[in-house]
PDB file of C-alpha atoms in Angstrom:
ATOM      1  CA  UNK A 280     -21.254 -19.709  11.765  1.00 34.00           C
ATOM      2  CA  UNK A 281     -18.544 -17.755  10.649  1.00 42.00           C
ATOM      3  CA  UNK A 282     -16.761 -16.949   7.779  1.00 41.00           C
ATOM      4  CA  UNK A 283     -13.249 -18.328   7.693  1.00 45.00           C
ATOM      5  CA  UNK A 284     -11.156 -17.687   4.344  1.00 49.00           C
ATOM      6  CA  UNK A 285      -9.279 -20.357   2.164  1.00 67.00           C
ATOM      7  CA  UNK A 286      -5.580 -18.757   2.649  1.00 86.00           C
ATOM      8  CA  UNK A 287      -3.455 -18.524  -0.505  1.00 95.00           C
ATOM      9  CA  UNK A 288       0.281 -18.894   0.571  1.00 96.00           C
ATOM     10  CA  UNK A 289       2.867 -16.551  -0.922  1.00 97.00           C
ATOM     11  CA  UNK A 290       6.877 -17.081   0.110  1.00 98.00           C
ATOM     12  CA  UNK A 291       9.678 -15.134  -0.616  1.00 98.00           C
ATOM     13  CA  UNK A 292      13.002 -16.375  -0.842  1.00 98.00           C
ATOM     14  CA  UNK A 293      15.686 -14.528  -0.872  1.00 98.00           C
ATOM     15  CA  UNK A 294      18.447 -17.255  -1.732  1.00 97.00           C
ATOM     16  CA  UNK A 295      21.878 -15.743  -1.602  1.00 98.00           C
ATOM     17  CA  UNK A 296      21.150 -12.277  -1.766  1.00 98.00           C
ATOM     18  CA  UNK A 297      20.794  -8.970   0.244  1.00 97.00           C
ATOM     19  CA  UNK A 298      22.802  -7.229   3.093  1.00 98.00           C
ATOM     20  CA  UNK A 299      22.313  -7.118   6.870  1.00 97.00           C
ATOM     21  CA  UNK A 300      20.762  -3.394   6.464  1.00 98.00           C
ATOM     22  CA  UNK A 301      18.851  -3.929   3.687  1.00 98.00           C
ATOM     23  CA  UNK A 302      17.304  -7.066   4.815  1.00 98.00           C
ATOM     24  CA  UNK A 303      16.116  -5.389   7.875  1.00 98.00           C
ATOM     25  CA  UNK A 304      14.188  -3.082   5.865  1.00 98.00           C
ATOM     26  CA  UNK A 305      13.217  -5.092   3.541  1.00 98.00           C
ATOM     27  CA  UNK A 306      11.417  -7.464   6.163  1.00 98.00           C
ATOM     28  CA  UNK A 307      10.063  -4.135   7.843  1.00 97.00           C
ATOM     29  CA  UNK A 308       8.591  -3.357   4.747  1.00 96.00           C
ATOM     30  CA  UNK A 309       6.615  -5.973   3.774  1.00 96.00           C
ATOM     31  CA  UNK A 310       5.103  -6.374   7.748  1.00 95.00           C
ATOM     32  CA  UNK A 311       4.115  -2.278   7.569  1.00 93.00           C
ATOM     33  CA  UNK A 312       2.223  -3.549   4.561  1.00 88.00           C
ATOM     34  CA  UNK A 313       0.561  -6.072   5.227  1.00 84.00           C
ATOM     35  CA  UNK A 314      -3.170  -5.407   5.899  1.00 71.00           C
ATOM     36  CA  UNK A 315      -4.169  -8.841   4.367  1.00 62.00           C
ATOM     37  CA  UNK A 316      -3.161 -11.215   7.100  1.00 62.00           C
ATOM     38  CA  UNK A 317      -6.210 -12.801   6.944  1.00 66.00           C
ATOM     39  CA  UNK A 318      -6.793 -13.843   3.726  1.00 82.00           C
ATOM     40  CA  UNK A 319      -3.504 -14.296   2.756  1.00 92.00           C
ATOM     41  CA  UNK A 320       0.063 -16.568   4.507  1.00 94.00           C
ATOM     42  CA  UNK A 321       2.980 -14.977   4.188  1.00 96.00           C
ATOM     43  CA  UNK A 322       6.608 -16.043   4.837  1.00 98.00           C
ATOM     44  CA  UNK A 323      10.279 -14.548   4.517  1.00 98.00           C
ATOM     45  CA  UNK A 324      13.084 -17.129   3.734  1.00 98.00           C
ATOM     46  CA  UNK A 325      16.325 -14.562   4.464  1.00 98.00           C
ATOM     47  CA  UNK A 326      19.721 -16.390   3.645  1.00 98.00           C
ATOM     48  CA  UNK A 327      21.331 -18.416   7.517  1.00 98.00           C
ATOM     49  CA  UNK A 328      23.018 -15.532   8.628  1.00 98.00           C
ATOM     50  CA  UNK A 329      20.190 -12.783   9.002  1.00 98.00           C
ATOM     51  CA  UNK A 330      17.619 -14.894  10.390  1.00 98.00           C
ATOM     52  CA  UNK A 331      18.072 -13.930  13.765  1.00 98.00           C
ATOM     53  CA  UNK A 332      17.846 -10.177  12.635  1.00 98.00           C
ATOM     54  CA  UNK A 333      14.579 -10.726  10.223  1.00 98.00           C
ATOM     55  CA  UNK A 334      13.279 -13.010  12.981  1.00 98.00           C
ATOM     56  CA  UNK A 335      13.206 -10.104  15.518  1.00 98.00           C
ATOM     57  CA  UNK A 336      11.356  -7.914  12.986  1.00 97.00           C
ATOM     58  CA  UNK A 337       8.247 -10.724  11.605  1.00 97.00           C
ATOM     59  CA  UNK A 338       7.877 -11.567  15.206  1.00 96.00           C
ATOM     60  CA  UNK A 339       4.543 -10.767  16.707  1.00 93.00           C
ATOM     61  CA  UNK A 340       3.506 -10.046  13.032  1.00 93.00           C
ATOM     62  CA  UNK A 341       1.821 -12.145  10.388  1.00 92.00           C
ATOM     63  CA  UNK A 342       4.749 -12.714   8.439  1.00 96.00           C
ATOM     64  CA  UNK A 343       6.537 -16.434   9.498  1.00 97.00           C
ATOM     65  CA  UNK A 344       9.629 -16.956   9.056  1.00 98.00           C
ATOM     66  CA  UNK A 345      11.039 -19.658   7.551  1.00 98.00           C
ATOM     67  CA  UNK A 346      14.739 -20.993   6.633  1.00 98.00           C
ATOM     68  CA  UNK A 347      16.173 -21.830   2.906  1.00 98.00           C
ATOM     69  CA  UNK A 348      17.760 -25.364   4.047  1.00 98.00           C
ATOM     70  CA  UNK A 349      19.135 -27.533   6.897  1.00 98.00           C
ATOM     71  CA  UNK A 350      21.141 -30.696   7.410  1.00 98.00           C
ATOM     72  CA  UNK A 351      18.741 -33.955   8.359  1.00 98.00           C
ATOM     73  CA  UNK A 352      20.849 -34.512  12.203  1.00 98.00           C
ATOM     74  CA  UNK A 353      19.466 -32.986  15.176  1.00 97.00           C
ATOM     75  CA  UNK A 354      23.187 -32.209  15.699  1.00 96.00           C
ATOM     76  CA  UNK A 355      26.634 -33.362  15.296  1.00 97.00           C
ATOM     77  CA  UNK A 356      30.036 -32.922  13.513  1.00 98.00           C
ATOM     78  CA  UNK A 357      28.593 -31.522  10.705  1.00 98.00           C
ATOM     79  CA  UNK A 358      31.015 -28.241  10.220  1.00 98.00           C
ATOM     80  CA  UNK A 359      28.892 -25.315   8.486  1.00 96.00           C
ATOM     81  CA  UNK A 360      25.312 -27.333   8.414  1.00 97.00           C
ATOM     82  CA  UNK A 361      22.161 -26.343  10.330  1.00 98.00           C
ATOM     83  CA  UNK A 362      20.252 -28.418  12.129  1.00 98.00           C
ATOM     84  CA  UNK A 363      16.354 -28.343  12.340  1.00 98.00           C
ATOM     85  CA  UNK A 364      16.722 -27.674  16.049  1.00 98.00           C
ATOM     86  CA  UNK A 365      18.684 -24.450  15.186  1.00 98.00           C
ATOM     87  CA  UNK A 366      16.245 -23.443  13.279  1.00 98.00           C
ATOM     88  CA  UNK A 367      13.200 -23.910  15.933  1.00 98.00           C
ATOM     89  CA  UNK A 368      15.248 -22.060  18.311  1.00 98.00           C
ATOM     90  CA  UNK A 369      15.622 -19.134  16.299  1.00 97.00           C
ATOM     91  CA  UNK A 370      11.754 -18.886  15.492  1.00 98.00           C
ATOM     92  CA  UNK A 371      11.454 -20.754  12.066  1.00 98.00           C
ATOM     93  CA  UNK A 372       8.556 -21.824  11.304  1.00 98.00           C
ATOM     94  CA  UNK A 373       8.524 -23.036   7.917  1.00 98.00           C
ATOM     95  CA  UNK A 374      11.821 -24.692   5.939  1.00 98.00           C
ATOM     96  CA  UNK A 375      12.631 -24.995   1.771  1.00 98.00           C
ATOM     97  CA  UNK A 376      13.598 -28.623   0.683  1.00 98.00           C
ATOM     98  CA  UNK A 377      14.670 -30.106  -2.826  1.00 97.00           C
ATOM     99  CA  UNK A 378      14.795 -26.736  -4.609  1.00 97.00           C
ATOM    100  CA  UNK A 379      15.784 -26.918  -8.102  1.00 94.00           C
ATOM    101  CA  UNK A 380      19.130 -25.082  -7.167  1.00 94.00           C
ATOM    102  CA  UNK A 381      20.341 -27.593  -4.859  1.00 96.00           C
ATOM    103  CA  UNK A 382      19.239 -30.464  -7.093  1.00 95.00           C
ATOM    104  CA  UNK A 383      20.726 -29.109 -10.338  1.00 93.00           C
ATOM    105  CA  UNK A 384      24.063 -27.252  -8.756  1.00 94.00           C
ATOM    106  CA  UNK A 385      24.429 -29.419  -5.695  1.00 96.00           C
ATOM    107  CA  UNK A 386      23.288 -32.671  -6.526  1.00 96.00           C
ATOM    108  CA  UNK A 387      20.678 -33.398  -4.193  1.00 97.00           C
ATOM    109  CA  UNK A 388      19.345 -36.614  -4.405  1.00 98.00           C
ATOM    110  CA  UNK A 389      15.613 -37.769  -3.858  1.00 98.00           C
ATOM    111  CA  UNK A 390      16.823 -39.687  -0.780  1.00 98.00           C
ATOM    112  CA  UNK A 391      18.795 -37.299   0.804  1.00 98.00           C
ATOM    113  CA  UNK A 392      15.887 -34.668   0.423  1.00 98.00           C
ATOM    114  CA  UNK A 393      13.704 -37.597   1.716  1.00 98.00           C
ATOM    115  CA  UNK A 394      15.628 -37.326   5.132  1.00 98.00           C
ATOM    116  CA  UNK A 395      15.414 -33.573   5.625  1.00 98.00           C
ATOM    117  CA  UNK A 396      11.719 -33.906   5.062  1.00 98.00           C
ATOM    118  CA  UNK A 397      11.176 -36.440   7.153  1.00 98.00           C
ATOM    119  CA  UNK A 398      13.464 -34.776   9.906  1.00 98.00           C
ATOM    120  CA  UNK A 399      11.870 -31.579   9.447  1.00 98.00           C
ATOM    121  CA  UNK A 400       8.321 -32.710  10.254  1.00 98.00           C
ATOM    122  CA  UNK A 401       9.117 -34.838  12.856  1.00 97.00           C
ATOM    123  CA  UNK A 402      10.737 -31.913  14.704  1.00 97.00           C
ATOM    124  CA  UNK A 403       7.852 -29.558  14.102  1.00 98.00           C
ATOM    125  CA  UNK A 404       8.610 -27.847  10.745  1.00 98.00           C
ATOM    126  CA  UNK A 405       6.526 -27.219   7.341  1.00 98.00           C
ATOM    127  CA  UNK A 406       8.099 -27.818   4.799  1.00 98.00           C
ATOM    128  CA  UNK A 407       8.182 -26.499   1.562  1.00 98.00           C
ATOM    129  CA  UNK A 408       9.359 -29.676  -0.969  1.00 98.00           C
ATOM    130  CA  UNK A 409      10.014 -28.583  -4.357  1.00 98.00           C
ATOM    131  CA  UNK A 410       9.435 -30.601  -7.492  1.00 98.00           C
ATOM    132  CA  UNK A 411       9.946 -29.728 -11.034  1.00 96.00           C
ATOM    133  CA  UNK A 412      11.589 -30.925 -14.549  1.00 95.00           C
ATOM    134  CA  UNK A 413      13.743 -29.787 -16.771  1.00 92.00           C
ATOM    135  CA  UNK A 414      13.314 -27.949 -20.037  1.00 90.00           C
ATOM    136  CA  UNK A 415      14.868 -31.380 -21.891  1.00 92.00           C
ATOM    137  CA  UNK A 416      12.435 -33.377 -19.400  1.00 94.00           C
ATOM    138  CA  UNK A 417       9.503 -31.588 -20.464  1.00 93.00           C
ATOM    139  CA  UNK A 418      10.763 -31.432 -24.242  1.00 92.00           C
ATOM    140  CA  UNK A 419      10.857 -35.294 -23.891  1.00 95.00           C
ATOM    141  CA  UNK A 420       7.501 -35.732 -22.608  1.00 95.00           C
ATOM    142  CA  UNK A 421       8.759 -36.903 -19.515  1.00 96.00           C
ATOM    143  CA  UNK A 422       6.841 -34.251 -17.292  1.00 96.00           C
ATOM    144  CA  UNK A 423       5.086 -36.534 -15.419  1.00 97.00           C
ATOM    145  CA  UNK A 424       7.629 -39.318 -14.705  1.00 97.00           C
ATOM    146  CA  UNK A 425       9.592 -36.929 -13.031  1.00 97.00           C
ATOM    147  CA  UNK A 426       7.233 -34.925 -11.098  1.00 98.00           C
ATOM    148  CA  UNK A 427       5.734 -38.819  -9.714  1.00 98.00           C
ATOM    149  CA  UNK A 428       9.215 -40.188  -9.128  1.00 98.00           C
ATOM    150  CA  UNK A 429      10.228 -36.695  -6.960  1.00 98.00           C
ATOM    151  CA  UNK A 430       6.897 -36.610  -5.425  1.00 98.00           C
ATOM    152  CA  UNK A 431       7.656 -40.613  -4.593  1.00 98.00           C
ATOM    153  CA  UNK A 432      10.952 -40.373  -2.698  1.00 98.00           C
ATOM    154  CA  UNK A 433       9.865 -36.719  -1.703  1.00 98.00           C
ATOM    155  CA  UNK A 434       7.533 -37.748   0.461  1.00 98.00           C
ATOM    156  CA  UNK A 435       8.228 -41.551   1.386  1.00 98.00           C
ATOM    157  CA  UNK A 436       8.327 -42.591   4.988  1.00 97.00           C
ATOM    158  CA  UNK A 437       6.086 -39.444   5.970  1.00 97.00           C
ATOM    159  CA  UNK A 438       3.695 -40.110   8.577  1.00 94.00           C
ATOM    160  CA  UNK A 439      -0.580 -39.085   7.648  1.00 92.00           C
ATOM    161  CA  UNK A 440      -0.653 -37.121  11.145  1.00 95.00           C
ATOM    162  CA  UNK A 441       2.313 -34.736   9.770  1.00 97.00           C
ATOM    163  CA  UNK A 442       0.873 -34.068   6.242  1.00 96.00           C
ATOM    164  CA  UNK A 443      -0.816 -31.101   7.675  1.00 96.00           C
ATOM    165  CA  UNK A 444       2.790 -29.671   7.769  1.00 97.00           C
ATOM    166  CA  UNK A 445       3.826 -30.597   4.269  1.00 98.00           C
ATOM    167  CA  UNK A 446       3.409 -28.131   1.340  1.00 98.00           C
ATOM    168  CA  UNK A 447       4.253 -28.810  -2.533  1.00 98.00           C
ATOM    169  CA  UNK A 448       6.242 -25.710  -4.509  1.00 98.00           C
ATOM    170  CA  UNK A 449       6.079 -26.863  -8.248  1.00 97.00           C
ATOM    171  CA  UNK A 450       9.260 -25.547  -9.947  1.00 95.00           C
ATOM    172  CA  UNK A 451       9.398 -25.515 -13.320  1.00 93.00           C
ATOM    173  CA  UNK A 452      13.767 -26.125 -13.752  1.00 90.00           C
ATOM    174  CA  UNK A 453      13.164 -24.489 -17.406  1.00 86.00           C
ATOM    175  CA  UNK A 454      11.025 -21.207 -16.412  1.00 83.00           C
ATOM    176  CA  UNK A 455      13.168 -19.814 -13.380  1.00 77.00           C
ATOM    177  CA  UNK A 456      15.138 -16.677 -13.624  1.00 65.00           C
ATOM    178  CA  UNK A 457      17.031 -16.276 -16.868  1.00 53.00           C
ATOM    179  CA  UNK A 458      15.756 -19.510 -18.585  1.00 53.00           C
ATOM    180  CA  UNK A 459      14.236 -17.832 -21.396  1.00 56.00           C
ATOM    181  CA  UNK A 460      11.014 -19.492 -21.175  1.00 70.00           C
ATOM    182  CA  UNK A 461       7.746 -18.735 -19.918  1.00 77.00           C
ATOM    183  CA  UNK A 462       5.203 -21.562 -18.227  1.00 85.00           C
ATOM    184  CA  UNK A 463       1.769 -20.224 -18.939  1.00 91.00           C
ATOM    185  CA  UNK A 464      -0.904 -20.793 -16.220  1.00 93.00           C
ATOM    186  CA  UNK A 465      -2.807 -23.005 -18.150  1.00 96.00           C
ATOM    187  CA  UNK A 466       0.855 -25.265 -17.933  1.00 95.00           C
ATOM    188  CA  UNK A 467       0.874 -24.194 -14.175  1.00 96.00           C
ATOM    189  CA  UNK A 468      -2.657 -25.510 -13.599  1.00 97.00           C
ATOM    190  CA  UNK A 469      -1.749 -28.855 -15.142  1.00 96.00           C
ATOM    191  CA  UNK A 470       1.514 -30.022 -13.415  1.00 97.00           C
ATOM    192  CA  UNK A 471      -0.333 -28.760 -10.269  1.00 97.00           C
ATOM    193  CA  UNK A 472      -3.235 -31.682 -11.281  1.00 97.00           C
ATOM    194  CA  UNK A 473      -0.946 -33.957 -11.781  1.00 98.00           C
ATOM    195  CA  UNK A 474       0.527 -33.319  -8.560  1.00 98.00           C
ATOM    196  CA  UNK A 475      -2.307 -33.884  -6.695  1.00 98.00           C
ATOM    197  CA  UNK A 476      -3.219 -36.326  -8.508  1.00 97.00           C
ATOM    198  CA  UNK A 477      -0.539 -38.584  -7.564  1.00 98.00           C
ATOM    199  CA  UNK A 478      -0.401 -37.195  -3.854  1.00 98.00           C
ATOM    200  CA  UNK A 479      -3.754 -38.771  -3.908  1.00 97.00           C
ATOM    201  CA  UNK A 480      -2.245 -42.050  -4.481  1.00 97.00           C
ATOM    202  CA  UNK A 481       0.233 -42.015  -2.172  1.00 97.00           C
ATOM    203  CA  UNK A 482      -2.289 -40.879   0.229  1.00 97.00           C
ATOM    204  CA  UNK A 483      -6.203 -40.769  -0.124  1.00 96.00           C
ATOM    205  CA  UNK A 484      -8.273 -37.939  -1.382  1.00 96.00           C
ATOM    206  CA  UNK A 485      -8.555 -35.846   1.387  1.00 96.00           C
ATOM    207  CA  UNK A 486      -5.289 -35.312   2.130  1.00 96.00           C
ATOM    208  CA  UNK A 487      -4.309 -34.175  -1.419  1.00 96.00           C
ATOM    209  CA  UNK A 488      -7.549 -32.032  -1.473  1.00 95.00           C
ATOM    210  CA  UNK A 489      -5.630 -30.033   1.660  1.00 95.00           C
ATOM    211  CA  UNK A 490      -2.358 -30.331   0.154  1.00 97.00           C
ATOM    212  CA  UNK A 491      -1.131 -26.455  -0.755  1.00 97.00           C
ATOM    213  CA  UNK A 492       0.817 -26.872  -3.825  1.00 98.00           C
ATOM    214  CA  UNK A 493       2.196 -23.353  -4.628  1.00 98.00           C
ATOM    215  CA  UNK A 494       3.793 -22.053  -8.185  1.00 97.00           C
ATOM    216  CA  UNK A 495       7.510 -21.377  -8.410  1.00 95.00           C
ATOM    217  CA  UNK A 496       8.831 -20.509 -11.745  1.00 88.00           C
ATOM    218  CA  UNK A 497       9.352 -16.524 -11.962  1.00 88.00           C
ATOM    219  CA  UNK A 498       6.692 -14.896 -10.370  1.00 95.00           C
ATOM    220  CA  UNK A 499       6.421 -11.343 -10.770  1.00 95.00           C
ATOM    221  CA  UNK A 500       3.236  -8.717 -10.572  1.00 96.00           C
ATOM    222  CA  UNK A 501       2.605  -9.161 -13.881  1.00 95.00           C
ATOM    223  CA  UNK A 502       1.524 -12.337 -13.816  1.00 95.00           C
ATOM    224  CA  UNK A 503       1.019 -13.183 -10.697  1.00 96.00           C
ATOM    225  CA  UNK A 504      -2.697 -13.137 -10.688  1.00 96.00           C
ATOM    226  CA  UNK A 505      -3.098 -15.102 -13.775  1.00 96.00           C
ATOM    227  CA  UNK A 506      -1.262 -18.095 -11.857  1.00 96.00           C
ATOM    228  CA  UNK A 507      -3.129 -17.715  -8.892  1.00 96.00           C
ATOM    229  CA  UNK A 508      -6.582 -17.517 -10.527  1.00 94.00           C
ATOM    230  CA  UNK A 509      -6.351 -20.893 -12.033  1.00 95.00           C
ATOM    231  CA  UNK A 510      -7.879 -23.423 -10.213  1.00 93.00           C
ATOM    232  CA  UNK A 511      -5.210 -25.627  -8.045  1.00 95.00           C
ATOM    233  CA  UNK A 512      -2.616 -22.932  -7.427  1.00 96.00           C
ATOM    234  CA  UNK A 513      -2.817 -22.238  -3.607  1.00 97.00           C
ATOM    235  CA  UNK A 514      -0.098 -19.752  -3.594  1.00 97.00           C
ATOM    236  CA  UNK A 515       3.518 -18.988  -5.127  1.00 97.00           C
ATOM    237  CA  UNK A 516       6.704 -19.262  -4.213  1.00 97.00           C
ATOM    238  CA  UNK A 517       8.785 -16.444  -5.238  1.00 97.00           C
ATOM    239  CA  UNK A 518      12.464 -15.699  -5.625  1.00 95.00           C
ATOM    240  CA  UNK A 519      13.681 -12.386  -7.573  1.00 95.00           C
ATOM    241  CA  UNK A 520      10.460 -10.214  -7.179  1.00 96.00           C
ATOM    242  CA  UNK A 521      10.502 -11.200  -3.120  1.00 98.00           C
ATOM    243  CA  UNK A 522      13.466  -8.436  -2.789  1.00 98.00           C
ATOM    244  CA  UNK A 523      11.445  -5.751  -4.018  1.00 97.00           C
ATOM    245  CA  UNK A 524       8.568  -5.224  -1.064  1.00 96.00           C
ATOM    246  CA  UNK A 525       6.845  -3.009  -3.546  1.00 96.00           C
ATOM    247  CA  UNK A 526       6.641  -6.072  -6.224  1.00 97.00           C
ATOM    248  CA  UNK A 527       6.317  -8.459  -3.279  1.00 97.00           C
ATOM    249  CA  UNK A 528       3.372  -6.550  -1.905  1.00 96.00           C
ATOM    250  CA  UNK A 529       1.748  -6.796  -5.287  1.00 96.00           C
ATOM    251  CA  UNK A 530       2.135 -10.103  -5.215  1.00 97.00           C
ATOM    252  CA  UNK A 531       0.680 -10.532  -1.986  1.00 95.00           C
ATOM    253  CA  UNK A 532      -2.219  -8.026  -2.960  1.00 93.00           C
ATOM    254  CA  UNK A 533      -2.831 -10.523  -6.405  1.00 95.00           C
ATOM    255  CA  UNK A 534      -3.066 -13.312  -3.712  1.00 95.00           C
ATOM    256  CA  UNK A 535      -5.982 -11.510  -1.639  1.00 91.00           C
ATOM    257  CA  UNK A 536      -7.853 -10.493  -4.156  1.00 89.00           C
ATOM    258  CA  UNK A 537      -8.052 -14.029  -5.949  1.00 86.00           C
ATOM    259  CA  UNK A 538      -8.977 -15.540  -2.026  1.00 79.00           C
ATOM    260  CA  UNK A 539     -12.756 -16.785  -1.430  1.00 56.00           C
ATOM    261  CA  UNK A 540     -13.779 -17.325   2.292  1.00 53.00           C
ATOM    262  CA  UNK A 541     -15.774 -20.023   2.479  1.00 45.00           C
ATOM    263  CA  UNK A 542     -18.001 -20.664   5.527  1.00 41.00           C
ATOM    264  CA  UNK A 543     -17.177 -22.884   8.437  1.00 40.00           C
ATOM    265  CA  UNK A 544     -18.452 -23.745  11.894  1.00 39.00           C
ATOM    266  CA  UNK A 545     -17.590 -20.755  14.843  1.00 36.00           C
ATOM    267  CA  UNK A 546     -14.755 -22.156  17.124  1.00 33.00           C
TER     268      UNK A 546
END
């Protein structure tokens, strides 16, 4: 017997932000720090072009690298997209899909975020699938109808031996970034039940029992380890605070010190 920890899974993305220099040392950063490996996952989403330049610096470290988007074809005459194999090749291991951004500014649809999932985790990837309402949504009690129907098309077609490759991020549309409101982790906790919840019925118990469904509505240090305290939050996804390695490292540091290892058979 050994003792093997439950991992809590923190992800920075970087969205449209940084330079080539500065996200160099911004990924150099948060490897030098990171003593928690162990206990905690960590992953860098840098925007397309510095992948290849981040990649170099995560590799042979514990921090994975993962990409913000790609286009569901393997390849084709898709000017400016990115395919999953492009991403593969260049060492991704995880990928972002349906995040409030591109639903609310790009008009994303459930079924078009459908086939990048699917395509994503039949080439290999994990994905990252974002869910979340609106302030008017939630206002309107309509919390749940949208986080089933997202969840729904999210995830339909999606094969039981690939779920081990599928992640939640719940995104709250109304607390991100300048929103003006707050969701409080007692709010967290409960979309994150009825997440799994419903994952259940799409799928049996076990497999939403495994499913890591992380928190994404403006994370920061100071309240990081309120959200991942609560029961149900397996790790955050965060966006502004990620491109500050000293707040990021907090963040990662909350994480650690709110991980139990529980004991499992030696391999």
């Amino acid at each position: 017997m050994k003792p093997k920890p439950h991992q809590k899974f923190v992800a920075g993305n970087w969205k449209m932000h940084t330079d080539a220099a500065r996200a160099r040392l911004l990924a150099k950063s948060v490897v030098d720090e990171m003593s928690m490996e162990q206990y905690v996952r960590v992953a860098l989403f840098p925007p397309f072009p510095y992948l290849v330049s981040v990649g170099e610096i995560l590799k042979g470290s514990h921090v994975a690298l993962g990409a913000q988007n790609l286009y569901p074809e393997r390849q084709g005459a898709f000017t400016v997209e990115v395919s999953p194999t492009m991403l593969l090749e260049l060492g991704c291991k995880y990928v972002i899909l349906g995040h409030s951004e591109r639903r609310q500014k790009l008009d994303e649809s459930d079924a078009f975020i459908n086939r990048k999932v699917r395509i994503a985790l039949a080439m290999g990837l994990h994905v990252i699938l974002c869910i979340g309402e609106t302030l008017e949504q939630r206002e309107a009690g309509e919390t749940k109808g949208i986080l089933d129907q997202q969840l729904n098309e999210g995830v339909k077609g999606v094969t039981a031996e690939t779920l081990p490759r599928l992640g939640i991020a719940y995104e709250p549309v109304w607390a991100i970034g300048a929103a003006g409101h707050h969701a409080t982790p007692e709010q967290a906790e409960e979309s994150h039940g009825l997440i799994r919840q419903h994952f259940a019925k799409i799928f049996d118990e076990e497999s939403a029992r495994s499913l890591v469904i992380q928190y994404g509505g403006s994370v920061k240090p100071a309240n990081a380890a309120s959200l991942l305290g609560r029961p149900g939050i397996d790790g955050v996804l965060v966006g502004g605070a990620s491109l500050d390695a000293d707040q990021f490292i907090s963040i990662i540091q909350a994480a650690f010190e709110r991980t139990k290892p529980i004991w499992v058979e030696a391999a």
